PDB file of N, CA and C in Angstrom:
ATOM      1  N   VAL A 904    -163.252 299.681 150.424  1.00 64.00           N
ATOM      2  CA  VAL A 904    -162.468 300.980 150.395  1.00 64.00           C
ATOM      3  C   VAL A 904    -162.460 301.444 148.888  1.00 64.00           C
ATOM      4  N   VAL A 905    -162.992 302.596 148.940  1.00 66.00           N
ATOM      5  CA  VAL A 905    -163.243 303.317 147.385  1.00 66.00           C
ATOM      6  C   VAL A 905    -161.841 303.537 146.835  1.00 66.00           C
ATOM      7  N   ASP A 906    -160.806 304.067 147.589  1.00 86.00           N
ATOM      8  CA  ASP A 906    -159.438 304.134 147.042  1.00 86.00           C
ATOM      9  C   ASP A 906    -158.807 302.861 146.432  1.00 86.00           C
ATOM     10  N   LEU A 907    -159.112 301.667 146.898  1.00 87.00           N
ATOM     11  CA  LEU A 907    -158.649 300.410 146.421  1.00 87.00           C
ATOM     12  C   LEU A 907    -159.295 300.297 145.023  1.00 87.00           C
ATOM     13  N   GLU A 908    -160.452 300.597 144.964  1.00 88.00           N
ATOM     14  CA  GLU A 908    -161.033 300.406 143.440  1.00 88.00           C
ATOM     15  C   GLU A 908    -160.450 301.380 142.494  1.00 88.00           C
ATOM     16  N   LYS A 909    -160.247 302.597 143.014  1.00 88.00           N
ATOM     17  CA  LYS A 909    -159.564 303.568 142.099  1.00 88.00           C
ATOM     18  C   LYS A 909    -158.172 303.096 141.672  1.00 88.00           C
ATOM     19  N   MET A 910    -157.339 302.322 142.393  1.00 89.00           N
ATOM     20  CA  MET A 910    -156.154 301.937 142.130  1.00 89.00           C
ATOM     21  C   MET A 910    -156.021 300.937 141.028  1.00 89.00           C
ATOM     22  N   GLY A 911    -157.152 300.273 140.682  1.00 90.00           N
ATOM     23  CA  GLY A 911    -157.331 299.338 139.685  1.00 90.00           C
ATOM     24  C   GLY A 911    -156.362 298.028 139.948  1.00 90.00           C
ATOM     25  N   GLY A 912    -156.249 297.129 138.961  1.00 92.00           N
ATOM     26  CA  GLY A 912    -155.570 295.900 139.190  1.00 92.00           C
ATOM     27  C   GLY A 912    -155.936 294.984 140.322  1.00 92.00           C
ATOM     28  N   SER A 913    -155.061 294.480 141.064  1.00 92.00           N
ATOM     29  CA  SER A 913    -155.128 293.582 142.253  1.00 92.00           C
ATOM     30  C   SER A 913    -155.869 294.231 143.210  1.00 92.00           C
ATOM     31  N   ALA A 914    -155.611 295.554 143.484  1.00 92.00           N
ATOM     32  CA  ALA A 914    -156.406 296.219 144.564  1.00 92.00           C
ATOM     33  C   ALA A 914    -157.870 296.357 144.351  1.00 92.00           C
ATOM     34  N   ALA A 915    -158.245 296.667 143.010  1.00 93.00           N
ATOM     35  CA  ALA A 915    -159.706 296.678 142.715  1.00 93.00           C
ATOM     36  C   ALA A 915    -160.189 295.279 142.862  1.00 93.00           C
ATOM     37  N   VAL A 916    -159.526 294.151 142.696  1.00 93.00           N
ATOM     38  CA  VAL A 916    -160.038 292.876 142.941  1.00 93.00           C
ATOM     39  C   VAL A 916    -160.347 292.656 144.410  1.00 93.00           C
ATOM     40  N   LEU A 917    -159.279 293.167 145.236  1.00 92.00           N
ATOM     41  CA  LEU A 917    -159.533 293.016 146.781  1.00 92.00           C
ATOM     42  C   LEU A 917    -160.654 293.836 147.249  1.00 92.00           C
ATOM     43  N   ALA A 918    -160.914 295.004 146.624  1.00 92.00           N
ATOM     44  CA  ALA A 918    -162.018 295.923 146.863  1.00 92.00           C
ATOM     45  C   ALA A 918    -163.274 295.256 146.718  1.00 92.00           C
ATOM     46  N   LYS A 919    -163.499 294.383 145.796  1.00 91.00           N
ATOM     47  CA  LYS A 919    -164.725 293.781 145.471  1.00 91.00           C
ATOM     48  C   LYS A 919    -165.059 292.632 146.363  1.00 91.00           C
ATOM     49  N   GLY A 920    -164.249 292.104 147.095  1.00 91.00           N
ATOM     50  CA  GLY A 920    -164.317 290.926 147.917  1.00 91.00           C
ATOM     51  C   GLY A 920    -165.351 291.331 149.172  1.00 91.00           C
ATOM     52  N   ARG A 921    -165.889 290.102 149.678  1.00 90.00           N
ATOM     53  CA  ARG A 921    -166.855 290.181 150.744  1.00 90.00           C
ATOM     54  C   ARG A 921    -165.942 290.205 152.183  1.00 90.00           C
ATOM     55  N   ALA A 922    -165.971 291.424 152.667  1.00 90.00           N
ATOM     56  CA  ALA A 922    -165.190 291.778 153.884  1.00 90.00           C
ATOM     57  C   ALA A 922    -165.669 291.667 155.288  1.00 90.00           C
ATOM     58  N   THR A 923    -165.293 290.785 156.201  1.00 89.00           N
ATOM     59  CA  THR A 923    -165.698 290.693 157.567  1.00 89.00           C
ATOM     60  C   THR A 923    -164.726 290.910 158.461  1.00 89.00           C
ATOM     61  N   LEU A 924    -164.894 291.822 159.507  1.00 88.00           N
ATOM     62  CA  LEU A 924    -164.088 292.112 160.420  1.00 88.00           C
ATOM     63  C   LEU A 924    -164.547 291.371 161.771  1.00 88.00           C
ATOM     64  N   ASP A 925    -163.606 290.563 162.327  1.00 86.00           N
ATOM     65  CA  ASP A 925    -163.907 289.865 163.540  1.00 86.00           C
ATOM     66  C   ASP A 925    -162.612 289.774 164.414  1.00 86.00           C
ATOM     67  N   ARG A 926    -162.722 290.427 165.573  1.00 83.00           N
ATOM     68  CA  ARG A 926    -161.736 290.209 166.576  1.00 83.00           C
ATOM     69  C   ARG A 926    -160.319 290.727 166.005  1.00 83.00           C
ATOM     70  N   GLY A 927    -160.346 291.862 165.409  1.00 87.00           N
ATOM     71  CA  GLY A 927    -159.104 292.498 164.823  1.00 87.00           C
ATOM     72  C   GLY A 927    -158.450 291.937 163.525  1.00 87.00           C
ATOM     73  N   THR A 928    -159.352 290.932 163.030  1.00 88.00           N
ATOM     74  CA  THR A 928    -158.996 290.426 161.651  1.00 88.00           C
ATOM     75  C   THR A 928    -159.799 290.721 160.733  1.00 88.00           C
ATOM     76  N   LEU A 929    -159.435 291.341 159.516  1.00 90.00           N
ATOM     77  CA  LEU A 929    -160.385 291.707 158.466  1.00 90.00           C
ATOM     78  C   LEU A 929    -160.142 290.430 157.419  1.00 90.00           C
ATOM     79  N   THR A 930    -161.083 289.713 157.177  1.00 90.00           N
ATOM     80  CA  THR A 930    -161.175 288.553 156.419  1.00 90.00           C
ATOM     81  C   THR A 930    -161.816 289.175 154.875  1.00 90.00           C
ATOM     82  N   VAL A 931    -161.174 289.069 153.909  1.00 92.00           N
ATOM     83  CA  VAL A 931    -161.901 289.378 152.501  1.00 92.00           C
ATOM     84  C   VAL A 931    -162.054 288.088 151.695  1.00 92.00           C
ATOM     85  N   ALA A 932    -163.153 287.683 151.389  1.00 91.00           N
ATOM     86  CA  ALA A 932    -163.476 286.452 150.898  1.00 91.00           C
ATOM     87  C   ALA A 932    -163.645 286.581 149.284  1.00 91.00           C
ATOM     88  N   LEU A 933    -162.898 286.032 148.448  1.00 92.00           N
ATOM     89  CA  LEU A 933    -162.985 286.271 147.105  1.00 92.00           C
ATOM     90  C   LEU A 933    -163.132 284.748 146.423  1.00 92.00           C
ATOM     91  N   HIS A 934    -163.638 284.813 145.128  1.00 89.00           N
ATOM     92  CA  HIS A 934    -163.830 283.488 144.447  1.00 89.00           C
ATOM     93  C   HIS A 934    -162.305 282.998 144.228  1.00 89.00           C
ATOM     94  N   GLY A 935    -162.335 281.741 144.302  1.00 83.00           N
ATOM     95  CA  GLY A 935    -160.948 281.024 144.151  1.00 83.00           C
ATOM     96  C   GLY A 935    -160.338 281.353 142.675  1.00 83.00           C
ATOM     97  N   GLY A 936    -159.191 280.692 142.780  1.00 85.00           N
ATOM     98  CA  GLY A 936    -158.467 280.785 141.403  1.00 85.00           C
ATOM     99  C   GLY A 936    -157.741 282.206 141.382  1.00 85.00           C
ATOM    100  N   ARG A 937    -157.953 282.757 139.996  1.00 89.00           N
ATOM    101  CA  ARG A 937    -157.325 283.840 139.785  1.00 89.00           C
ATOM    102  C   ARG A 937    -157.584 285.133 140.749  1.00 89.00           C
ATOM    103  N   GLU A 938    -158.955 285.423 140.948  1.00 91.00           N
ATOM    104  CA  GLU A 938    -159.449 286.333 141.866  1.00 91.00           C
ATOM    105  C   GLU A 938    -158.645 286.226 143.182  1.00 91.00           C
ATOM    106  N   LEU A 939    -158.722 285.107 143.703  1.00 90.00           N
ATOM    107  CA  LEU A 939    -158.078 284.850 145.193  1.00 90.00           C
ATOM    108  C   LEU A 939    -156.465 285.222 144.924  1.00 90.00           C
ATOM    109  N   ALA A 940    -155.841 284.786 143.867  1.00 92.00           N
ATOM    110  CA  ALA A 940    -154.379 285.169 143.790  1.00 92.00           C
ATOM    111  C   ALA A 940    -154.142 286.684 143.511  1.00 92.00           C
ATOM    112  N   GLU A 941    -155.053 287.297 143.013  1.00 93.00           N
ATOM    113  CA  GLU A 941    -155.022 288.692 142.874  1.00 93.00           C
ATOM    114  C   GLU A 941    -155.168 289.501 144.102  1.00 93.00           C
ATOM    115  N   GLY A 942    -156.072 288.918 145.034  1.00 93.00           N
ATOM    116  CA  GLY A 942    -156.337 289.421 146.295  1.00 93.00           C
ATOM    117  C   GLY A 942    -155.189 289.404 147.136  1.00 93.00           C
ATOM    118  N   ARG A 943    -154.419 288.286 147.153  1.00 93.00           N
ATOM    119  CA  ARG A 943    -153.252 287.848 147.850  1.00 93.00           C
ATOM    120  C   ARG A 943    -152.184 288.859 147.444  1.00 93.00           C
ATOM    121  N   ARG A 944    -152.014 289.038 146.001  1.00 94.00           N
ATOM    122  CA  ARG A 944    -151.124 289.935 145.498  1.00 94.00           C
ATOM    123  C   ARG A 944    -151.214 291.185 145.952  1.00 94.00           C
ATOM    124  N   ALA A 945    -152.448 291.832 145.979  1.00 94.00           N
ATOM    125  CA  ALA A 945    -152.643 293.190 146.556  1.00 94.00           C
ATOM    126  C   ALA A 945    -152.153 293.497 147.848  1.00 94.00           C
ATOM    127  N   LEU A 946    -152.194 292.368 148.757  1.00 93.00           N
ATOM    128  CA  LEU A 946    -151.787 292.568 150.102  1.00 93.00           C
ATOM    129  C   LEU A 946    -150.299 292.629 150.350  1.00 93.00           C
ATOM    130  N   ARG A 947    -149.723 292.484 149.235  1.00 94.00           N
ATOM    131  CA  ARG A 947    -148.060 292.629 149.085  1.00 94.00           C
ATOM    132  C   ARG A 947    -147.803 294.054 148.801  1.00 94.00           C
ATOM    133  N   ASP A 948    -148.641 294.813 148.364  1.00 94.00           N
ATOM    134  CA  ASP A 948    -148.580 296.298 147.855  1.00 94.00           C
ATOM    135  C   ASP A 948    -148.530 297.195 149.154  1.00 94.00           C
ATOM    136  N   PRO A 949    -147.479 297.960 149.519  1.00 93.00           N
ATOM    137  CA  PRO A 949    -147.428 298.838 150.531  1.00 93.00           C
ATOM    138  C   PRO A 949    -148.578 299.827 150.665  1.00 93.00           C
ATOM    139  N   THR A 950    -148.918 300.335 149.483  1.00 92.00           N
ATOM    140  CA  THR A 950    -150.015 301.262 149.168  1.00 92.00           C
ATOM    141  C   THR A 950    -151.426 300.675 149.830  1.00 92.00           C
ATOM    142  N   VAL A 951    -151.666 299.481 149.148  1.00 92.00           N
ATOM    143  CA  VAL A 951    -152.818 298.725 149.561  1.00 92.00           C
ATOM    144  C   VAL A 951    -152.797 298.634 151.095  1.00 92.00           C
ATOM    145  N   VAL A 952    -151.802 298.168 151.707  1.00 90.00           N
ATOM    146  CA  VAL A 952    -151.687 297.767 153.192  1.00 90.00           C
ATOM    147  C   VAL A 952    -151.867 299.144 153.833  1.00 90.00           C
ATOM    148  N   GLU A 953    -151.356 300.234 153.346  1.00 91.00           N
ATOM    149  CA  GLU A 953    -151.390 301.574 154.285  1.00 91.00           C
ATOM    150  C   GLU A 953    -153.032 302.038 154.056  1.00 91.00           C
ATOM    151  N   LEU A 954    -153.744 301.913 152.876  1.00 91.00           N
ATOM    152  CA  LEU A 954    -155.107 302.299 152.763  1.00 91.00           C
ATOM    153  C   LEU A 954    -155.975 301.505 153.618  1.00 91.00           C
ATOM    154  N   VAL A 955    -155.718 300.197 153.676  1.00 90.00           N
ATOM    155  CA  VAL A 955    -156.526 299.174 154.564  1.00 90.00           C
ATOM    156  C   VAL A 955    -156.410 299.776 155.995  1.00 90.00           C
ATOM    157  N   ALA A 956    -155.213 300.063 156.446  1.00 90.00           N
ATOM    158  CA  ALA A 956    -154.720 300.323 157.870  1.00 90.00           C
ATOM    159  C   ALA A 956    -155.499 301.755 158.173  1.00 90.00           C
ATOM    160  N   ARG A 957    -155.554 302.486 157.165  1.00 90.00           N
ATOM    161  CA  ARG A 957    -156.090 303.903 157.459  1.00 90.00           C
ATOM    162  C   ARG A 957    -157.561 303.689 157.723  1.00 90.00           C
ATOM    163  N   HIS A 958    -158.186 302.740 156.979  1.00 89.00           N
ATOM    164  CA  HIS A 958    -159.655 302.674 156.861  1.00 89.00           C
ATOM    165  C   HIS A 958    -160.140 301.887 158.121  1.00 89.00           C
ATOM    166  N   TYR A 959    -159.417 300.840 158.552  1.00 89.00           N
ATOM    167  CA  TYR A 959    -159.812 299.802 159.281  1.00 89.00           C
ATOM    168  C   TYR A 959    -159.070 299.946 160.790  1.00 89.00           C
ATOM    169  N   GLY A 960    -157.977 300.721 160.837  1.00 86.00           N
ATOM    170  CA  GLY A 960    -157.066 300.863 161.997  1.00 86.00           C
ATOM    171  C   GLY A 960    -155.860 299.985 161.763  1.00 86.00           C
ATOM    172  N   GLU A 961    -154.751 300.525 162.128  1.00 83.00           N
ATOM    173  CA  GLU A 961    -153.358 300.004 161.900  1.00 83.00           C
ATOM    174  C   GLU A 961    -153.194 298.787 162.616  1.00 83.00           C
ATOM    175  N   ARG A 962    -153.821 298.373 163.737  1.00 87.00           N
ATOM    176  CA  ARG A 962    -153.535 297.034 164.194  1.00 87.00           C
ATOM    177  C   ARG A 962    -154.391 295.941 163.613  1.00 87.00           C
ATOM    178  N   VAL A 963    -155.263 296.139 162.614  1.00 88.00           N
ATOM    179  CA  VAL A 963    -156.029 295.081 161.886  1.00 88.00           C
ATOM    180  C   VAL A 963    -155.229 294.264 161.244  1.00 88.00           C
ATOM    181  N   LYS A 964    -155.367 292.818 161.276  1.00 89.00           N
ATOM    182  CA  LYS A 964    -154.644 292.074 160.443  1.00 89.00           C
ATOM    183  C   LYS A 964    -155.643 291.553 159.346  1.00 89.00           C
ATOM    184  N   VAL A 965    -154.860 291.429 158.102  1.00 90.00           N
ATOM    185  CA  VAL A 965    -155.847 291.287 156.954  1.00 90.00           C
ATOM    186  C   VAL A 965    -155.472 289.930 156.393  1.00 90.00           C
ATOM    187  N   ASP A 966    -156.574 289.166 155.971  1.00 89.00           N
ATOM    188  CA  ASP A 966    -156.508 287.787 155.389  1.00 89.00           C
ATOM    189  C   ASP A 966    -157.330 287.774 154.310  1.00 89.00           C
ATOM    190  N   VAL A 967    -156.983 287.001 153.355  1.00 91.00           N
ATOM    191  CA  VAL A 967    -157.736 286.728 152.107  1.00 91.00           C
ATOM    192  C   VAL A 967    -158.103 285.177 151.999  1.00 91.00           C
ATOM    193  N   ASP A 968    -159.402 284.856 151.821  1.00 86.00           N
ATOM    194  CA  ASP A 968    -159.733 283.514 151.751  1.00 86.00           C
ATOM    195  C   ASP A 968    -160.670 283.366 150.677  1.00 86.00           C
ATOM    196  N   ALA A 969    -160.879 282.040 150.131  1.00 83.00           N
ATOM    197  CA  ALA A 969    -161.655 281.825 149.166  1.00 83.00           C
ATOM    198  C   ALA A 969    -163.174 281.642 149.751  1.00 83.00           C
ATOM    199  N   LEU A 970    -164.008 282.068 148.908  1.00 81.00           N
ATOM    200  CA  LEU A 970    -165.443 281.912 149.317  1.00 81.00           C
ATOM    201  C   LEU A 970    -165.690 280.442 149.273  1.00 81.00           C
ATOM    202  N   LEU A 971    -166.588 279.981 150.200  1.00 72.00           N
ATOM    203  CA  LEU A 971    -166.849 278.665 150.201  1.00 72.00           C
ATOM    204  C   LEU A 971    -167.434 278.086 148.842  1.00 72.00           C
ATOM    205  N   ASP A 972    -167.070 276.961 148.441  1.00 71.00           N
ATOM    206  CA  ASP A 972    -167.551 276.242 147.318  1.00 71.00           C
ATOM    207  C   ASP A 972    -166.869 276.958 145.999  1.00 71.00           C
ATOM    208  N   THR A 973    -165.735 277.638 146.170  1.00 72.00           N
ATOM    209  CA  THR A 973    -164.850 278.130 145.100  1.00 72.00           C
ATOM    210  C   THR A 973    -163.493 277.878 145.319  1.00 72.00           C
ATOM    211  N   GLY A 974    -162.602 277.951 144.320  1.00 70.00           N
ATOM    212  CA  GLY A 974    -161.227 277.611 144.392  1.00 70.00           C
ATOM    213  C   GLY A 974    -160.787 276.182 144.607  1.00 70.00           C
ATOM    214  N   THR A 975    -159.625 276.025 145.121  1.00 76.00           N
ATOM    215  CA  THR A 975    -159.349 274.516 145.113  1.00 76.00           C
ATOM    216  C   THR A 975    -159.754 273.979 146.283  1.00 76.00           C
ATOM    217  N   GLU A 976    -159.694 272.675 146.543  1.00 79.00           N
ATOM    218  CA  GLU A 976    -160.186 272.098 147.686  1.00 79.00           C
ATOM    219  C   GLU A 976    -159.357 272.577 148.940  1.00 79.00           C
ATOM    220  N   ASN A 977    -158.091 272.780 148.721  1.00 79.00           N
ATOM    221  CA  ASN A 977    -157.330 273.368 149.831  1.00 79.00           C
ATOM    222  C   ASN A 977    -157.723 274.672 150.250  1.00 79.00           C
ATOM    223  N   ASP A 978    -158.067 275.531 149.348  1.00 75.00           N
ATOM    224  CA  ASP A 978    -158.700 276.851 149.581  1.00 75.00           C
ATOM    225  C   ASP A 978    -160.038 276.741 150.350  1.00 75.00           C
ATOM    226  N   ARG A 979    -160.797 275.795 149.989  1.00 76.00           N
ATOM    227  CA  ARG A 979    -162.075 275.622 150.619  1.00 76.00           C
ATOM    228  C   ARG A 979    -161.957 275.110 152.091  1.00 76.00           C
ATOM    229  N   GLN A 980    -161.041 274.171 152.169  1.00 81.00           N
ATOM    230  CA  GLN A 980    -160.788 273.507 153.480  1.00 81.00           C
ATOM    231  C   GLN A 980    -160.154 274.621 154.488  1.00 81.00           C
ATOM    232  N   LYS A 981    -159.146 275.395 154.004  1.00 81.00           N
ATOM    233  CA  LYS A 981    -158.820 276.664 154.805  1.00 81.00           C
ATOM    234  C   LYS A 981    -159.822 277.609 155.216  1.00 81.00           C
ATOM    235  N   ALA A 982    -160.751 277.980 154.293  1.00 78.00           N
ATOM    236  CA  ALA A 982    -161.910 278.841 154.543  1.00 78.00           C
ATOM    237  C   ALA A 982    -162.822 278.415 155.522  1.00 78.00           C
ATOM    238  N   LEU A 983    -163.108 276.949 155.416  1.00 84.00           N
ATOM    239  CA  LEU A 983    -164.152 276.329 156.180  1.00 84.00           C
ATOM    240  C   LEU A 983    -163.435 276.193 157.518  1.00 84.00           C
ATOM    241  N   ALA A 984    -162.140 275.837 157.761  1.00 87.00           N
ATOM    242  CA  ALA A 984    -161.632 275.839 159.047  1.00 87.00           C
ATOM    243  C   ALA A 984    -161.734 277.176 159.777  1.00 87.00           C
ATOM    244  N   ARG A 985    -161.223 278.068 159.131  1.00 83.00           N
ATOM    245  CA  ARG A 985    -161.309 279.444 159.629  1.00 83.00           C
ATOM    246  C   ARG A 985    -162.703 279.968 160.149  1.00 83.00           C
ATOM    247  N   LYS A 986    -163.719 279.592 159.367  1.00 84.00           N
ATOM    248  CA  LYS A 986    -165.071 279.734 159.850  1.00 84.00           C
ATOM    249  C   LYS A 986    -165.383 278.988 161.069  1.00 84.00           C
ATOM    250  N   VAL A 987    -165.030 277.846 161.011  1.00 88.00           N
ATOM    251  CA  VAL A 987    -165.350 276.859 162.254  1.00 88.00           C
ATOM    252  C   VAL A 987    -164.691 277.574 163.426  1.00 88.00           C
ATOM    253  N   LEU A 988    -163.332 277.821 163.412  1.00 88.00           N
ATOM    254  CA  LEU A 988    -162.618 278.267 164.592  1.00 88.00           C
ATOM    255  C   LEU A 988    -162.861 279.622 164.895  1.00 88.00           C
ATOM    256  N   ALA A 989    -163.690 280.430 164.100  1.00 86.00           N
ATOM    257  CA  ALA A 989    -164.178 281.827 164.406  1.00 86.00           C
ATOM    258  C   ALA A 989    -165.218 281.564 165.431  1.00 86.00           C
ATOM    259  N   ASP A 990    -165.996 280.516 165.546  1.00 87.00           N
ATOM    260  CA  ASP A 990    -167.079 280.326 166.427  1.00 87.00           C
ATOM    261  C   ASP A 990    -166.562 280.403 167.880  1.00 87.00           C
ATOM    262  N   PRO A 991    -166.983 281.444 168.761  1.00 90.00           N
ATOM    263  CA  PRO A 991    -166.452 281.339 170.162  1.00 90.00           C
ATOM    264  C   PRO A 991    -166.542 280.097 170.996  1.00 90.00           C
ATOM    265  N   ASP A 992    -167.659 279.381 170.831  1.00 92.00           N
ATOM    266  CA  ASP A 992    -167.726 278.172 171.555  1.00 92.00           C
ATOM    267  C   ASP A 992    -166.861 277.118 171.200  1.00 92.00           C
ATOM    268  N   VAL A 993    -166.581 277.096 169.855  1.00 91.00           N
ATOM    269  CA  VAL A 993    -165.659 275.954 169.263  1.00 91.00           C
ATOM    270  C   VAL A 993    -164.214 276.374 169.664  1.00 91.00           C
ATOM    271  N   LYS A 994    -163.936 277.599 169.579  1.00 90.00           N
ATOM    272  CA  LYS A 994    -162.595 278.088 170.001  1.00 90.00           C
ATOM    273  C   LYS A 994    -162.408 277.754 171.513  1.00 90.00           C
ATOM    274  N   ARG A 995    -163.379 277.917 172.298  1.00 93.00           N
ATOM    275  CA  ARG A 995    -163.167 277.828 173.611  1.00 93.00           C
ATOM    276  C   ARG A 995    -162.983 276.285 174.020  1.00 93.00           C
ATOM    277  N   VAL A 996    -163.673 275.342 173.386  1.00 93.00           N
ATOM    278  CA  VAL A 996    -163.396 274.017 173.505  1.00 93.00           C
ATOM    279  C   VAL A 996    -161.975 273.443 172.910  1.00 93.00           C
ATOM    280  N   VAL A 997    -161.736 273.902 171.934  1.00 92.00           N
ATOM    281  CA  VAL A 997    -160.423 273.662 171.186  1.00 92.00           C
ATOM    282  C   VAL A 997    -159.346 274.096 172.251  1.00 92.00           C
ATOM    283  N   ASP A 998    -159.447 275.361 172.734  1.00 93.00           N
ATOM    284  CA  ASP A 998    -158.398 275.941 173.493  1.00 93.00           C
ATOM    285  C   ASP A 998    -158.349 275.073 174.874  1.00 93.00           C
ATOM    286  N   ALA A 999    -159.557 274.779 175.428  1.00 94.00           N
ATOM    287  CA  ALA A 999    -159.518 274.169 176.705  1.00 94.00           C
ATOM    288  C   ALA A 999    -158.950 272.676 176.551  1.00 94.00           C
ATOM    289  N   LEU A1000    -159.178 272.108 175.385  1.00 94.00           N
ATOM    290  CA  LEU A1000    -158.606 270.620 175.316  1.00 94.00           C
ATOM    291  C   LEU A1000    -157.079 270.723 174.785  1.00 94.00           C
ATOM    292  N   GLY A1001    -156.623 271.739 174.316  1.00 94.00           N
ATOM    293  CA  GLY A1001    -155.441 271.928 173.574  1.00 94.00           C
ATOM    294  C   GLY A1001    -155.334 271.241 172.300  1.00 94.00           C
ATOM    295  N   ALA A1002    -156.565 271.250 171.756  1.00 93.00           N
ATOM    296  CA  ALA A1002    -156.694 270.466 170.350  1.00 93.00           C
ATOM    297  C   ALA A1002    -156.349 271.132 169.202  1.00 93.00           C
ATOM    298  N   THR A1003    -156.076 270.571 168.173  1.00 91.00           N
ATOM    299  CA  THR A1003    -155.779 271.071 166.857  1.00 91.00           C
ATOM    300  C   THR A1003    -156.980 270.602 165.899  1.00 91.00           C
ATOM    301  N   LEU A1004    -157.471 271.514 165.043  1.00 89.00           N
ATOM    302  CA  LEU A1004    -158.309 271.183 164.161  1.00 89.00           C
ATOM    303  C   LEU A1004    -157.741 270.682 162.949  1.00 89.00           C
ATOM    304  N   LEU A1005    -157.886 269.371 162.569  1.00 88.00           N
ATOM    305  CA  LEU A1005    -157.370 268.693 161.452  1.00 88.00           C
ATOM    306  C   LEU A1005    -157.975 268.895 160.083  1.00 88.00           C
ATOM    307  N   ARG A1006    -159.354 268.824 160.243  1.00 85.00           N
ATOM    308  CA  ARG A1006    -160.076 268.861 159.108  1.00 85.00           C
ATOM    309  C   ARG A1006    -161.458 269.367 159.475  1.00 85.00           C
ATOM    310  N   ALA A1007    -162.220 270.026 158.653  1.00 85.00           N
ATOM    311  CA  ALA A1007    -163.485 270.577 158.758  1.00 85.00           C
ATOM    312  C   ALA A1007    -164.294 270.073 157.547  1.00 85.00           C
ATOM    313  N   VAL A1008    -165.528 269.475 157.842  1.00 81.00           N
ATOM    314  CA  VAL A1008    -166.366 268.864 156.923  1.00 81.00           C
ATOM    315  C   VAL A1008    -167.652 269.674 156.804  1.00 81.00           C
ATOM    316  N   PRO A1009    -168.148 270.119 155.731  1.00 77.00           N
ATOM    317  CA  PRO A1009    -169.375 270.848 155.769  1.00 77.00           C
ATOM    318  C   PRO A1009    -170.531 269.837 155.886  1.00 77.00           C
ATOM    319  N   LEU A1010    -171.513 270.059 156.737  1.00 76.00           N
ATOM    320  CA  LEU A1010    -172.731 269.140 157.287  1.00 76.00           C
ATOM    321  C   LEU A1010    -173.329 268.838 155.923  1.00 76.00           C
ATOM    322  N   THR A1011    -173.312 269.538 154.849  1.00 68.00           N
ATOM    323  CA  THR A1011    -174.062 269.216 153.693  1.00 68.00           C
ATOM    324  C   THR A1011    -173.289 268.209 152.846  1.00 68.00           C
ATOM    325  N   ASP A1012    -172.102 267.854 153.225  1.00 54.00           N
ATOM    326  CA  ASP A1012    -171.296 266.761 152.543  1.00 54.00           C
ATOM    327  C   ASP A1012    -171.674 265.469 152.710  1.00 54.00           C
ATOM    328  N   GLY A1013    -172.558 265.087 153.881  1.00 52.00           N
ATOM    329  CA  GLY A1013    -173.056 263.804 154.069  1.00 52.00           C
ATOM    330  C   GLY A1013    -172.152 262.926 154.632  1.00 52.00           C
ATOM    331  N   GLU A1014    -170.856 263.288 155.050  1.00 49.00           N
ATOM    332  CA  GLU A1014    -169.937 262.525 155.671  1.00 49.00           C
ATOM    333  C   GLU A1014    -170.253 262.388 157.161  1.00 49.00           C
TER     334      GLU A1014
END
């Protein structure tokens, strides 16, 4: 959203993230650490929330996640879990079993 870039500060950091819209949730992926913290801070600004709602629709939920392989281990785990649960087939199985995802492991980790 161009207006976010013009605002500067945390809003500009949020605008530079990799945004994906899936089933009413706009997820903005940012590098972990300071960038991730700035993105989360931007979402507490009512002006930012209003601009995002105007651009994507008022009912969209906005979330900020760490890009995979950046940020803390906790940030990476949350991002990977969201990615796994975004898969419709996985979600269907989890829902059918009444299961809870405790941990997700990238296939490249060799576990």
